[in-house]
PDB file of C-alpha atoms in Angstrom:
ATOM      1  CA  MET A 119     174.698  54.926 150.259  1.00 75.00           C
ATOM      2  CA  ARG A 120     174.261  51.567 147.744  1.00 82.00           C
ATOM      3  CA  GLN A 121     172.258  50.284 150.385  1.00 81.00           C
ATOM      4  CA  VAL A 122     169.917  53.200 150.775  1.00 81.00           C
ATOM      5  CA  LEU A 123     169.199  53.684 146.557  1.00 83.00           C
ATOM      6  CA  GLY A 124     168.585  49.484 147.136  1.00 87.00           C
ATOM      7  CA  GLY A 125     166.018  50.818 149.493  1.00 85.00           C
ATOM      8  CA  PHE A 126     164.650  53.487 147.347  1.00 83.00           C
ATOM      9  CA  ALA A 127     164.215  50.650 144.257  1.00 88.00           C
ATOM     10  CA  VAL A 128     162.398  48.427 146.606  1.00 91.00           C
ATOM     11  CA  GLY A 129     161.055  50.773 148.575  1.00 86.00           C
ATOM     12  CA  LEU A 130     159.163  52.478 145.239  1.00 85.00           C
ATOM     13  CA  SER A 131     158.099  49.427 143.866  1.00 87.00           C
ATOM     14  CA  LEU A 132     156.430  47.783 146.769  1.00 88.00           C
ATOM     15  CA  ALA A 133     154.966  50.988 147.166  1.00 85.00           C
ATOM     16  CA  LEU A 134     153.447  50.962 144.009  1.00 82.00           C
ATOM     17  CA  LEU A 135     151.634  47.407 144.621  1.00 84.00           C
ATOM     18  CA  VAL A 136     150.294  48.496 147.753  1.00 85.00           C
ATOM     19  CA  THR A 137     149.283  51.511 146.790  1.00 80.00           C
ATOM     20  CA  ARG A 138     147.024  50.178 144.063  1.00 76.00           C
ATOM     21  CA  ALA A 139     145.502  47.449 146.823  1.00 77.00           C
ATOM     22  CA  LEU A 140     144.353  49.917 149.338  1.00 79.00           C
ATOM     23  CA  SER A 141     143.426  53.208 147.068  1.00 76.00           C
ATOM     24  CA  ARG A 142     140.024  52.938 148.503  1.00 74.00           C
ATOM     25  CA  GLY A 143     141.122  54.077 151.982  1.00 74.00           C
ATOM     26  CA  LEU A 144     144.185  56.957 150.614  1.00 70.00           C
ATOM     27  CA  VAL A 145     141.691  60.697 150.788  1.00 74.00           C
ATOM     28  CA  GLY A 146     142.793  63.198 148.688  1.00 72.00           C
ATOM     29  CA  VAL A 147     145.986  61.291 146.814  1.00 72.00           C
ATOM     30  CA  THR A 148     145.997  59.313 143.362  1.00 76.00           C
ATOM     31  CA  PRO A 149     148.061  55.663 144.509  1.00 75.00           C
ATOM     32  CA  SER A 150     150.849  57.063 142.389  1.00 76.00           C
ATOM     33  CA  ASP A 151     150.861  60.445 142.949  1.00 79.00           C
ATOM     34  CA  PRO A 152     154.273  61.492 142.001  1.00 84.00           C
ATOM     35  CA  ALA A 153     154.794  64.638 145.147  1.00 85.00           C
ATOM     36  CA  THR A 154     154.008  61.955 147.237  1.00 82.00           C
ATOM     37  CA  TYR A 155     157.105  59.574 145.856  1.00 83.00           C
ATOM     38  CA  ALA A 156     159.622  62.915 145.771  1.00 87.00           C
ATOM     39  CA  GLY A 157     158.619  63.742 149.196  1.00 89.00           C
ATOM     40  CA  VAL A 158     158.808  60.446 151.128  1.00 85.00           C
ATOM     41  CA  ALA A 159     162.061  59.654 149.055  1.00 85.00           C
ATOM     42  CA  LEU A 160     163.321  63.192 150.116  1.00 90.00           C
ATOM     43  CA  VAL A 161     162.315  63.067 153.521  1.00 91.00           C
ATOM     44  CA  MET A 162     164.340  59.436 153.254  1.00 87.00           C
ATOM     45  CA  GLY A 163     167.478  60.815 151.588  1.00 86.00           C
ATOM     46  CA  LEU A 164     167.871  63.246 154.387  1.00 89.00           C
ATOM     47  CA  ALA A 165     167.834  60.301 156.841  1.00 89.00           C
ATOM     48  CA  GLY A 166     170.502  57.555 155.097  1.00 87.00           C
ATOM     49  CA  PHE A 167     172.317  60.226 153.987  1.00 88.00           C
ATOM     50  CA  PRO A 168     174.089  61.374 157.457  1.00 89.00           C
ATOM     51  CA  GLY A 169     173.200  57.375 158.370  1.00 87.00           C
ATOM     52  CA  CYS A 170     176.295  56.601 155.835  1.00 86.00           C
ATOM     53  CA  ALA A 171     178.274  59.916 156.388  1.00 88.00           C
ATOM     54  CA  ILE A 172     178.877  59.610 159.789  1.00 90.00           C
ATOM     55  CA  PRO A 173     179.849  56.086 160.077  1.00 89.00           C
ATOM     56  CA  ALA A 174     182.381  56.619 156.854  1.00 88.00           C
ATOM     57  CA  ARG A 175     184.404  59.673 158.164  1.00 90.00           C
ATOM     58  CA  GLN A 176     185.047  57.753 161.201  1.00 87.00           C
ATOM     59  CA  ALA A 177     186.302  54.897 160.003  1.00 86.00           C
ATOM     60  CA  ILE A 178     188.345  57.882 157.374  1.00 88.00           C
ATOM     61  CA  ARG A 179     190.424  58.569 160.939  1.00 87.00           C
ATOM     62  CA  VAL A 180     191.327  55.577 161.846  1.00 83.00           C
ATOM     63  CA  ASP A 181     194.901  54.365 160.960  1.00 81.00           C
ATOM     64  CA  PRO A 182     194.877  51.764 159.055  1.00 80.00           C
ATOM     65  CA  LEU A 183     198.604  50.045 161.048  1.00 80.00           C
ATOM     66  CA  ALA A 184     196.818  50.599 164.534  1.00 76.00           C
ATOM     67  CA  ALA A 185     193.517  49.444 164.384  1.00 72.00           C
ATOM     68  CA  PRO A 186     193.638  45.431 163.588  1.00 75.00           C
ATOM     69  CA  ARG A 187     196.556  46.026 166.968  1.00 72.00           C
ATOM     70  CA  HIS A 188     193.442  48.217 169.290  1.00 62.00           C
ATOM     71  CA  GLU A 189     190.974  44.468 169.081  1.00 59.00           C
TER      72      GLU A 189
END
């Protein structure tokens, strides 16, 4: 989840810069609309959480002594 949070930070910073430059093309949304940013962050978080949780859950089930022998 650290990577997801890091992506949020970088993405938010870049989004604020890019929306200022592209503000003429935005229709009905201000460049710093908090509802839009919150909605995007929620959707990305809902996509990122299972992407992190499912592999972690599978890794927890592996026996640490059997894993090196398997490879």
